């Protein structure tokens, strides 16, 4: 008898690889590379990342050109180039920054927002769904947590990550971007409450909370994460008994483990004991400075004071950088300073679309609370949150937009299947 030999097929999903690399590169290769150095001595990391994002946009446009620039958030994205150009004009008018310099310094925000369209092309053509998106997120966050915790435990003497760090409460504090972690923790909580892969999702929720409290040590980050998880639990479609049990167990665990940490103690002292918060005082001074600039210049309130290029000394002096006032620390105040009321209208429209879509997911689809909680918490942290406009940090906003689109697609498929089963 003849035995037929067959070659084992090995399927490589190019889309998964490209998206995983995108996640990887957006967080400085998980800080394994020094982003201040040139790659192979040829190209700076920021330029490399811009080029990779640009090529992603072009690649998927050539593959799926039909309806490429469409989607729930298409108008939000397509308005970005307009306010970028206007802010460049304002910077030229107020402190002599060249138009090209003004546009180039905002190229990271511009190209990052346009990543929405490649994602949408994949969704529209059935190449990306919510579960495959989450699968990438689980893997990425897992590797981030492993690397960052290892670095924390080995300490400064064996510093292998190229990341900003200092000491807070006597232990190492790493300034790693937690955007993927917080977003995944939200989805993991929804799945946990729906009793889907309970152990896996409980692990990720616990690991992310532990990282934020122990390694990140940011007061606002800690409170926002806990509030996010609590709201997802309260708004979940689980029965009331299950919610109460989870909340009670979580509360006891939190009181036992986290309430004694210096992060929480300092936060409580600031709120209830009027303790000084140096960073808060600097932000107040920054905001007053920004408002004074908008008030003292004709037209600034409408179109903003322009976005400063960090290589231009005049721009740095005019926008208060030399005084220690940074856009990244001032959220909506920094945004208003750069883009004026026109930018504020853009942001409000973006929020309106997000809130409307999230409410539909919560009430009209499958009572999925992940996105409405994400949007509300983002709005609550608007004073310090820069993830909707600042540099490559805005990738978080794109992920929020894409998550909303994926959930719409997911429930649309579910309801189509249910309706077909009726006939």
Tab-separated table of C-alpha atoms in Angstrom:
chain	number	residue	atom	x	y	z
A	1	UNK	CA	0.000	0.000	0.000
A	2	UNK	CA	1.331	3.360	-1.080
A	3	UNK	CA	1.557	6.026	1.591
A	4	UNK	CA	0.995	9.519	0.283
A	5	UNK	CA	3.418	12.029	1.696
A	6	UNK	CA	2.009	15.421	2.432
A	7	UNK	CA	3.908	18.530	3.347
A	8	UNK	CA	2.896	20.152	6.596
A	9	UNK	CA	1.408	23.530	5.834
A	10	UNK	CA	2.539	26.437	7.921
A	11	UNK	CA	0.233	29.404	7.696
A	12	UNK	CA	1.664	32.823	8.434
A	13	UNK	CA	-0.870	35.569	9.024
A	14	UNK	CA	0.831	38.670	7.667
A	15	UNK	CA	-1.824	40.932	9.188
A	16	UNK	CA	-1.197	39.588	12.690
A	17	UNK	CA	2.545	40.044	12.253
A	18	UNK	CA	2.235	43.622	10.981
A	19	UNK	CA	-0.172	44.631	13.773
A	20	UNK	CA	1.863	42.947	16.495
A	21	UNK	CA	4.962	44.782	15.271
A	22	UNK	CA	2.972	48.006	15.286
A	23	UNK	CA	2.066	47.493	18.951
A	24	UNK	CA	5.680	46.572	19.682
A	25	UNK	CA	7.167	49.604	17.943
A	26	UNK	CA	4.640	52.037	19.436
A	27	UNK	CA	5.978	51.273	22.913
A	28	UNK	CA	9.652	51.682	21.955
A	29	UNK	CA	10.085	47.926	21.389
A	30	UNK	CA	9.040	47.484	25.041
A	31	UNK	CA	11.948	49.812	25.879
A	32	UNK	CA	14.519	47.292	24.740
A	33	UNK	CA	16.008	49.920	22.410
A	34	UNK	CA	17.167	53.441	23.134
A	35	UNK	CA	14.760	55.642	21.172
A	36	UNK	CA	17.152	58.598	21.449
A	37	UNK	CA	19.755	56.784	19.314
A	38	UNK	CA	19.699	56.258	15.570
A	39	UNK	CA	18.908	52.787	14.257
A	40	UNK	CA	22.066	51.362	12.610
A	41	UNK	CA	23.382	54.905	12.809
A	42	UNK	CA	21.089	55.918	9.942
A	43	UNK	CA	17.583	56.857	11.058
A	44	UNK	CA	16.160	58.133	14.341
A	45	UNK	CA	13.635	55.925	16.129
A	46	UNK	CA	10.808	58.478	15.828
A	47	UNK	CA	11.435	58.742	12.085
A	48	UNK	CA	11.550	54.944	11.794
A	49	UNK	CA	8.219	54.657	13.619
A	50	UNK	CA	6.671	57.340	11.430
A	51	UNK	CA	7.889	55.499	8.334
A	52	UNK	CA	6.514	52.166	9.562
A	53	UNK	CA	3.089	53.713	10.270
A	54	UNK	CA	3.119	55.434	6.869
A	55	UNK	CA	3.947	52.174	5.100
A	56	UNK	CA	1.159	50.384	6.994
A	57	UNK	CA	-1.324	53.012	5.768
A	58	UNK	CA	-0.081	52.755	2.160
A	59	UNK	CA	0.104	48.945	2.192
A	60	UNK	CA	-3.502	48.455	3.260
A	61	UNK	CA	-4.712	51.198	0.955
A	62	UNK	CA	-3.211	49.343	-2.009
A	63	UNK	CA	-4.821	46.086	-0.840
A	64	UNK	CA	-8.252	47.428	0.095
A	65	UNK	CA	-8.796	50.797	-1.638
A	66	UNK	CA	-12.598	50.521	-1.703
A	67	UNK	CA	-14.201	52.696	1.023
A	68	UNK	CA	-10.765	53.034	2.619
A	69	UNK	CA	-11.439	56.434	4.184
A	70	UNK	CA	-14.763	55.458	5.733
A	71	UNK	CA	-15.842	54.495	9.245
A	72	UNK	CA	-17.674	55.771	12.299
A	73	UNK	CA	-14.729	58.016	13.195
A	74	UNK	CA	-13.635	58.941	9.649
A	75	UNK	CA	-14.654	62.606	9.987
A	76	UNK	CA	-12.793	62.845	13.299
A	77	UNK	CA	-9.592	61.590	11.664
A	78	UNK	CA	-9.883	63.585	8.453
A	79	UNK	CA	-10.207	66.865	10.366
A	80	UNK	CA	-6.821	66.362	12.073
A	81	UNK	CA	-4.712	67.618	9.103
A	82	UNK	CA	-6.725	70.842	9.088
A	83	UNK	CA	-6.003	71.735	12.719
A	84	UNK	CA	-2.372	70.644	12.293
A	85	UNK	CA	-1.908	73.097	9.418
A	86	UNK	CA	-3.750	75.896	11.231
A	87	UNK	CA	-1.645	75.441	14.376
A	88	UNK	CA	1.482	75.657	12.196
A	89	UNK	CA	0.272	78.996	10.837
A	90	UNK	CA	-0.346	80.239	14.377
A	91	UNK	CA	3.138	79.195	15.507
A	92	UNK	CA	4.589	81.072	12.528
A	93	UNK	CA	2.535	84.199	13.296
A	94	UNK	CA	3.185	84.309	17.056
A	95	UNK	CA	6.783	83.166	17.478
A	96	UNK	CA	8.311	82.835	14.027
A	97	UNK	CA	8.347	79.054	13.757
A	98	UNK	CA	8.430	77.991	10.114
A	99	UNK	CA	5.334	76.372	8.617
A	100	UNK	CA	7.213	73.208	7.609
A	101	UNK	CA	8.747	72.945	11.077
A	102	UNK	CA	5.279	73.290	12.624
A	103	UNK	CA	3.822	70.519	10.485
A	104	UNK	CA	6.790	68.164	10.889
A	105	UNK	CA	6.700	68.399	14.679
A	106	UNK	CA	3.084	67.127	14.569
A	107	UNK	CA	3.723	64.330	12.078
A	108	UNK	CA	3.571	61.663	14.786
A	109	UNK	CA	0.033	62.638	15.832
A	110	UNK	CA	-1.056	62.977	12.215
A	111	UNK	CA	0.174	59.568	11.019
A	112	UNK	CA	-0.935	57.799	14.214
A	113	UNK	CA	-4.522	58.982	13.843
A	114	UNK	CA	-4.534	57.811	10.203
A	115	UNK	CA	-3.758	54.262	11.395
A	116	UNK	CA	-7.504	54.068	12.016
A	117	UNK	CA	-8.029	53.449	8.289
A	118	UNK	CA	-5.787	50.354	7.920
A	119	UNK	CA	-7.540	48.812	10.932
A	120	UNK	CA	-10.912	49.631	9.385
A	121	UNK	CA	-9.852	48.097	6.066
A	122	UNK	CA	-9.053	44.847	7.885
A	123	UNK	CA	-12.359	44.888	9.786
A	124	UNK	CA	-14.402	45.697	6.681
A	125	UNK	CA	-12.800	42.845	4.730
A	126	UNK	CA	-13.172	40.259	7.494
A	127	UNK	CA	-9.453	40.091	8.307
A	128	UNK	CA	-9.726	41.354	11.897
A	129	UNK	CA	-12.360	40.654	14.535
A	130	UNK	CA	-12.661	41.470	18.220
A	131	UNK	CA	-11.240	38.159	19.441
A	132	UNK	CA	-8.191	38.290	17.147
A	133	UNK	CA	-7.616	41.893	18.252
A	134	UNK	CA	-7.776	40.812	21.902
A	135	UNK	CA	-5.464	37.896	21.200
A	136	UNK	CA	-2.779	40.346	20.081
A	137	UNK	CA	-3.445	42.519	23.140
A	138	UNK	CA	-3.107	39.566	25.552
A	139	UNK	CA	0.247	38.554	24.072
A	140	UNK	CA	1.634	42.080	23.941
A	141	UNK	CA	0.619	42.909	27.514
A	142	UNK	CA	1.939	39.579	28.802
A	143	UNK	CA	5.417	40.267	27.396
A	144	UNK	CA	5.310	43.862	28.678
A	145	UNK	CA	4.457	42.713	32.193
A	146	UNK	CA	7.190	40.070	32.190
A	147	UNK	CA	9.876	42.499	31.031
A	148	UNK	CA	8.868	45.368	33.300
A	149	UNK	CA	8.527	43.228	36.422
A	150	UNK	CA	11.909	41.604	35.769
A	151	UNK	CA	13.491	45.039	35.410
A	152	UNK	CA	11.823	46.194	38.625
A	153	UNK	CA	13.098	43.219	40.627
A	154	UNK	CA	16.674	43.215	39.275
A	155	UNK	CA	16.863	46.954	39.944
A	156	UNK	CA	19.052	49.786	38.752
A	157	UNK	CA	22.274	47.774	38.996
A	158	UNK	CA	21.151	45.609	36.041
A	159	UNK	CA	19.229	48.137	33.966
A	160	UNK	CA	18.508	46.477	30.612
A	161	UNK	CA	15.463	48.546	29.628
A	162	UNK	CA	16.039	51.947	28.048
A	163	UNK	CA	13.367	53.706	30.057
A	164	UNK	CA	13.108	56.781	32.240
A	165	UNK	CA	13.136	55.805	35.910
A	166	UNK	CA	13.569	57.205	39.387
A	167	UNK	CA	12.784	56.181	42.956
A	168	UNK	CA	9.472	56.657	44.695
A	169	UNK	CA	8.726	55.454	48.229
A	170	UNK	CA	12.204	53.932	48.352
A	171	UNK	CA	11.821	51.584	45.375
A	172	UNK	CA	12.355	51.781	41.628
A	173	UNK	CA	9.688	53.492	39.528
A	174	UNK	CA	9.571	52.817	35.768
A	175	UNK	CA	7.924	55.275	33.388
A	176	UNK	CA	6.624	52.709	30.903
A	177	UNK	CA	3.490	53.399	28.890
A	178	UNK	CA	0.529	51.533	30.423
A	179	UNK	CA	-2.013	52.226	27.652
A	180	UNK	CA	-2.254	48.597	26.480
A	181	UNK	CA	-2.484	47.324	30.053
A	182	UNK	CA	-5.367	49.539	31.117
A	183	UNK	CA	-7.330	48.868	27.938
A	184	UNK	CA	-6.821	45.111	28.228
A	185	UNK	CA	-7.740	45.174	31.937
A	186	UNK	CA	-11.086	46.716	30.946
A	187	UNK	CA	-11.857	43.987	28.404
A	188	UNK	CA	-10.558	41.264	30.742
A	189	UNK	CA	-12.930	42.498	33.464
A	190	UNK	CA	-15.890	42.321	31.061
A	191	UNK	CA	-14.967	38.760	30.140
A	192	UNK	CA	-14.383	37.844	33.782
A	193	UNK	CA	-17.837	39.130	34.719
A	194	UNK	CA	-19.304	37.163	31.799
A	195	UNK	CA	-17.517	34.069	33.224
A	196	UNK	CA	-15.366	33.660	30.122
A	197	UNK	CA	-11.909	32.148	30.806
A	198	UNK	CA	-12.088	33.255	34.424
A	199	UNK	CA	-8.577	32.195	35.468
A	200	UNK	CA	-6.862	33.788	32.468
A	201	UNK	CA	-8.696	37.085	32.831
A	202	UNK	CA	-8.329	37.165	36.620
A	203	UNK	CA	-4.578	36.764	36.113
A	204	UNK	CA	-4.359	39.715	33.730
A	205	UNK	CA	-6.539	41.951	35.912
A	206	UNK	CA	-4.439	41.168	38.990
A	207	UNK	CA	-1.141	41.501	37.111
A	208	UNK	CA	-2.032	44.893	35.643
A	209	UNK	CA	-3.253	46.262	38.990
A	210	UNK	CA	-0.098	44.981	40.669
A	211	UNK	CA	2.097	46.593	38.036
A	212	UNK	CA	0.390	49.984	38.290
A	213	UNK	CA	0.550	50.016	42.110
A	214	UNK	CA	3.982	48.469	42.611
A	215	UNK	CA	6.048	49.561	39.596
A	216	UNK	CA	4.273	52.525	38.003
A	217	UNK	CA	3.225	54.109	41.313
A	218	UNK	CA	1.261	56.884	39.630
A	219	UNK	CA	-1.493	58.114	41.946
A	220	UNK	CA	-3.909	59.055	39.186
A	221	UNK	CA	-3.094	55.871	37.226
A	222	UNK	CA	-3.910	53.750	40.304
A	223	UNK	CA	-7.207	55.462	41.043
A	224	UNK	CA	-8.307	55.526	37.397
A	225	UNK	CA	-7.590	51.818	36.934
A	226	UNK	CA	-9.504	50.823	40.076
A	227	UNK	CA	-12.418	53.075	39.159
A	228	UNK	CA	-12.501	51.616	35.641
A	229	UNK	CA	-12.664	48.044	36.908
A	230	UNK	CA	-15.292	48.922	39.529
A	231	UNK	CA	-17.538	50.601	36.935
A	232	UNK	CA	-17.236	47.685	34.522
A	233	UNK	CA	-18.294	45.325	37.306
A	234	UNK	CA	-21.261	47.489	38.302
A	235	UNK	CA	-22.464	47.934	34.689
A	236	UNK	CA	-21.931	44.315	33.638
A	237	UNK	CA	-24.847	42.085	32.674
A	238	UNK	CA	-24.001	39.613	35.452
A	239	UNK	CA	-26.581	38.950	38.159
A	240	UNK	CA	-26.522	41.117	41.256
A	241	UNK	CA	-25.319	38.336	43.596
A	242	UNK	CA	-22.248	37.668	41.436
A	243	UNK	CA	-21.479	41.403	41.334
A	244	UNK	CA	-21.752	41.737	45.113
A	245	UNK	CA	-19.517	38.709	45.732
A	246	UNK	CA	-16.843	40.019	43.332
A	247	UNK	CA	-16.981	43.544	44.766
A	248	UNK	CA	-16.748	42.307	48.371
A	249	UNK	CA	-13.819	39.997	47.627
A	250	UNK	CA	-12.053	42.714	45.627
A	251	UNK	CA	-12.625	45.252	48.404
A	252	UNK	CA	-11.157	42.990	51.084
A	253	UNK	CA	-8.187	42.160	48.886
A	254	UNK	CA	-7.684	45.832	48.111
A	255	UNK	CA	-7.884	46.869	51.744
A	256	UNK	CA	-5.437	44.169	52.773
A	257	UNK	CA	-2.883	44.560	49.973
A	258	UNK	CA	-3.079	48.048	48.529
A	259	UNK	CA	-4.445	50.395	51.189
A	260	UNK	CA	-1.195	50.149	53.125
A	261	UNK	CA	0.935	51.090	50.128
A	262	UNK	CA	2.582	54.493	50.146
A	263	UNK	CA	0.965	55.361	46.806
A	264	UNK	CA	-2.519	55.198	48.315
A	265	UNK	CA	-1.447	56.770	51.602
A	266	UNK	CA	-0.029	59.793	49.792
A	267	UNK	CA	-3.153	60.098	47.654
A	268	UNK	CA	-5.352	60.033	50.764
A	269	UNK	CA	-3.126	62.609	52.465
A	270	UNK	CA	-3.489	64.978	49.497
A	271	UNK	CA	-7.279	64.655	49.462
A	272	UNK	CA	-8.115	64.616	53.163
A	273	UNK	CA	-5.144	66.215	54.882
A	274	UNK	CA	-4.377	69.069	52.444
A	275	UNK	CA	-0.875	67.747	51.810
A	276	UNK	CA	1.159	69.472	49.108
A	277	UNK	CA	1.309	67.896	45.674
A	278	UNK	CA	4.260	69.396	43.804
A	279	UNK	CA	3.204	68.080	40.390
A	280	UNK	CA	-0.306	69.456	40.862
A	281	UNK	CA	1.065	72.897	41.719
A	282	UNK	CA	3.248	72.898	38.586
A	283	UNK	CA	0.222	71.971	36.473
A	284	UNK	CA	-1.741	74.877	37.944
A	285	UNK	CA	1.056	77.269	37.050
A	286	UNK	CA	1.226	75.794	33.533
A	287	UNK	CA	-2.495	76.211	33.011
A	288	UNK	CA	-2.438	79.814	34.195
A	289	UNK	CA	0.447	80.514	31.820
A	290	UNK	CA	-1.401	78.955	28.868
A	291	UNK	CA	-4.584	80.900	29.575
A	292	UNK	CA	-2.650	84.172	29.907
A	293	UNK	CA	-1.048	83.577	26.481
A	294	UNK	CA	-4.432	82.893	24.897
A	295	UNK	CA	-5.877	86.045	26.476
A	296	UNK	CA	-2.999	88.298	25.439
A	297	UNK	CA	-2.917	87.459	21.735
A	298	UNK	CA	-5.545	88.299	19.107
A	299	UNK	CA	-7.084	85.227	17.517
A	300	UNK	CA	-5.312	82.755	19.819
A	301	UNK	CA	-8.533	81.675	21.492
A	302	UNK	CA	-9.999	80.717	18.117
A	303	UNK	CA	-7.040	78.987	16.423
A	304	UNK	CA	-4.648	78.398	19.315
A	305	UNK	CA	-1.084	79.541	20.016
A	306	UNK	CA	0.494	76.922	17.756
A	307	UNK	CA	2.317	73.667	18.424
A	308	UNK	CA	5.982	74.219	19.388
A	309	UNK	CA	8.887	72.426	17.724
A	310	UNK	CA	11.328	71.226	20.381
A	311	UNK	CA	14.333	72.093	18.173
A	312	UNK	CA	13.375	75.772	17.990
A	313	UNK	CA	14.570	77.880	20.990
A	314	UNK	CA	12.067	80.657	20.244
A	315	UNK	CA	9.227	78.141	20.296
A	316	UNK	CA	10.409	76.656	23.582
A	317	UNK	CA	10.656	80.089	25.210
A	318	UNK	CA	7.299	81.326	23.879
A	319	UNK	CA	5.367	78.249	25.016
A	320	UNK	CA	6.862	78.033	28.526
A	321	UNK	CA	8.954	74.889	28.088
A	322	UNK	CA	11.978	76.592	29.654
A	323	UNK	CA	9.794	77.334	32.692
A	324	UNK	CA	9.008	73.630	33.054
A	325	UNK	CA	5.536	73.841	31.497
A	326	UNK	CA	4.963	70.792	29.299
A	327	UNK	CA	2.041	69.984	27.015
A	328	UNK	CA	2.267	66.329	28.051
A	329	UNK	CA	1.417	67.238	31.660
A	330	UNK	CA	-1.587	69.428	30.973
A	331	UNK	CA	-4.082	67.432	28.957
A	332	UNK	CA	-6.936	69.538	27.604
A	333	UNK	CA	-5.249	72.785	28.695
A	334	UNK	CA	-2.225	71.977	26.537
A	335	UNK	CA	-4.518	70.978	23.686
A	336	UNK	CA	-6.555	74.190	23.942
A	337	UNK	CA	-3.311	76.183	24.088
A	338	UNK	CA	-2.099	74.646	20.799
A	339	UNK	CA	-5.359	74.447	18.845
A	340	UNK	CA	-7.788	76.920	20.438
A	341	UNK	CA	-11.571	76.680	20.358
A	342	UNK	CA	-11.451	75.113	16.893
A	343	UNK	CA	-9.497	72.234	18.389
A	344	UNK	CA	-11.930	72.079	21.313
A	345	UNK	CA	-14.830	71.702	18.859
A	346	UNK	CA	-12.956	68.821	17.188
A	347	UNK	CA	-12.394	67.158	20.553
A	348	UNK	CA	-16.026	67.590	21.635
A	349	UNK	CA	-17.203	66.092	18.350
A	350	UNK	CA	-14.831	63.148	18.864
A	351	UNK	CA	-16.247	62.650	22.365
A	352	UNK	CA	-19.812	62.883	21.090
A	353	UNK	CA	-19.211	60.117	18.538
A	354	UNK	CA	-17.479	57.931	21.146
A	355	UNK	CA	-20.207	58.429	23.762
A	356	UNK	CA	-23.041	57.860	21.292
A	357	UNK	CA	-21.400	54.670	20.000
A	358	UNK	CA	-20.592	53.417	23.509
A	359	UNK	CA	-24.155	53.971	24.713
A	360	UNK	CA	-25.433	51.967	21.753
A	361	UNK	CA	-23.126	49.116	22.749
A	362	UNK	CA	-24.300	49.335	26.357
A	363	UNK	CA	-28.061	49.488	25.812
A	364	UNK	CA	-28.899	48.471	22.252
A	365	UNK	CA	-26.412	45.701	21.634
A	366	UNK	CA	-25.306	43.326	24.390
A	367	UNK	CA	-24.917	45.528	27.474
A	368	UNK	CA	-21.184	45.700	26.903
A	369	UNK	CA	-19.902	48.346	29.324
A	370	UNK	CA	-16.218	48.332	28.312
A	371	UNK	CA	-16.306	51.271	25.926
A	372	UNK	CA	-18.626	53.612	27.814
A	373	UNK	CA	-16.459	53.161	30.916
A	374	UNK	CA	-13.279	53.743	28.876
A	375	UNK	CA	-14.665	56.954	27.384
A	376	UNK	CA	-16.043	58.282	30.683
A	377	UNK	CA	-12.805	57.569	32.558
A	378	UNK	CA	-10.838	59.197	29.741
A	379	UNK	CA	-13.036	62.258	30.072
A	380	UNK	CA	-12.578	62.282	33.857
A	381	UNK	CA	-8.793	62.365	33.416
A	382	UNK	CA	-8.880	65.038	30.734
A	383	UNK	CA	-6.682	67.480	32.690
A	384	UNK	CA	-3.633	65.204	32.491
A	385	UNK	CA	-4.583	62.832	29.673
A	386	UNK	CA	-2.580	63.411	26.467
A	387	UNK	CA	-3.459	60.177	24.708
A	388	UNK	CA	-5.948	61.845	22.390
A	389	UNK	CA	-3.480	64.171	20.651
A	390	UNK	CA	0.102	64.055	21.872
A	391	UNK	CA	2.645	62.413	19.542
A	392	UNK	CA	2.462	58.619	19.196
A	393	UNK	CA	0.581	58.462	22.514
A	394	UNK	CA	-2.567	59.068	20.476
A	395	UNK	CA	-2.380	55.425	19.366
A	396	UNK	CA	-4.458	54.719	22.476
A	397	UNK	CA	-7.311	56.810	21.042
A	398	UNK	CA	-7.090	54.910	17.769
A	399	UNK	CA	-7.340	51.624	19.693
A	400	UNK	CA	-10.454	52.913	21.475
A	401	UNK	CA	-12.028	53.833	18.124
A	402	UNK	CA	-11.124	50.437	16.675
A	403	UNK	CA	-12.418	48.554	19.729
A	404	UNK	CA	-15.782	50.288	19.300
A	405	UNK	CA	-15.856	49.338	15.604
A	406	UNK	CA	-14.914	45.726	16.396
A	407	UNK	CA	-17.619	45.401	19.051
A	408	UNK	CA	-20.227	46.741	16.630
A	409	UNK	CA	-19.113	44.134	14.100
A	410	UNK	CA	-19.100	41.395	16.734
A	411	UNK	CA	-22.671	42.017	17.892
A	412	UNK	CA	-23.894	42.554	14.363
A	413	UNK	CA	-22.698	39.028	13.509
A	414	UNK	CA	-24.203	37.592	16.705
A	415	UNK	CA	-27.622	39.097	15.990
A	416	UNK	CA	-27.543	37.961	12.366
A	417	UNK	CA	-26.905	34.392	13.547
A	418	UNK	CA	-29.704	34.616	16.136
A	419	UNK	CA	-32.149	36.000	13.568
A	420	UNK	CA	-31.284	33.234	11.108
A	421	UNK	CA	-31.909	30.633	13.796
A	422	UNK	CA	-35.489	31.890	14.133
A	423	UNK	CA	-36.414	30.908	10.561
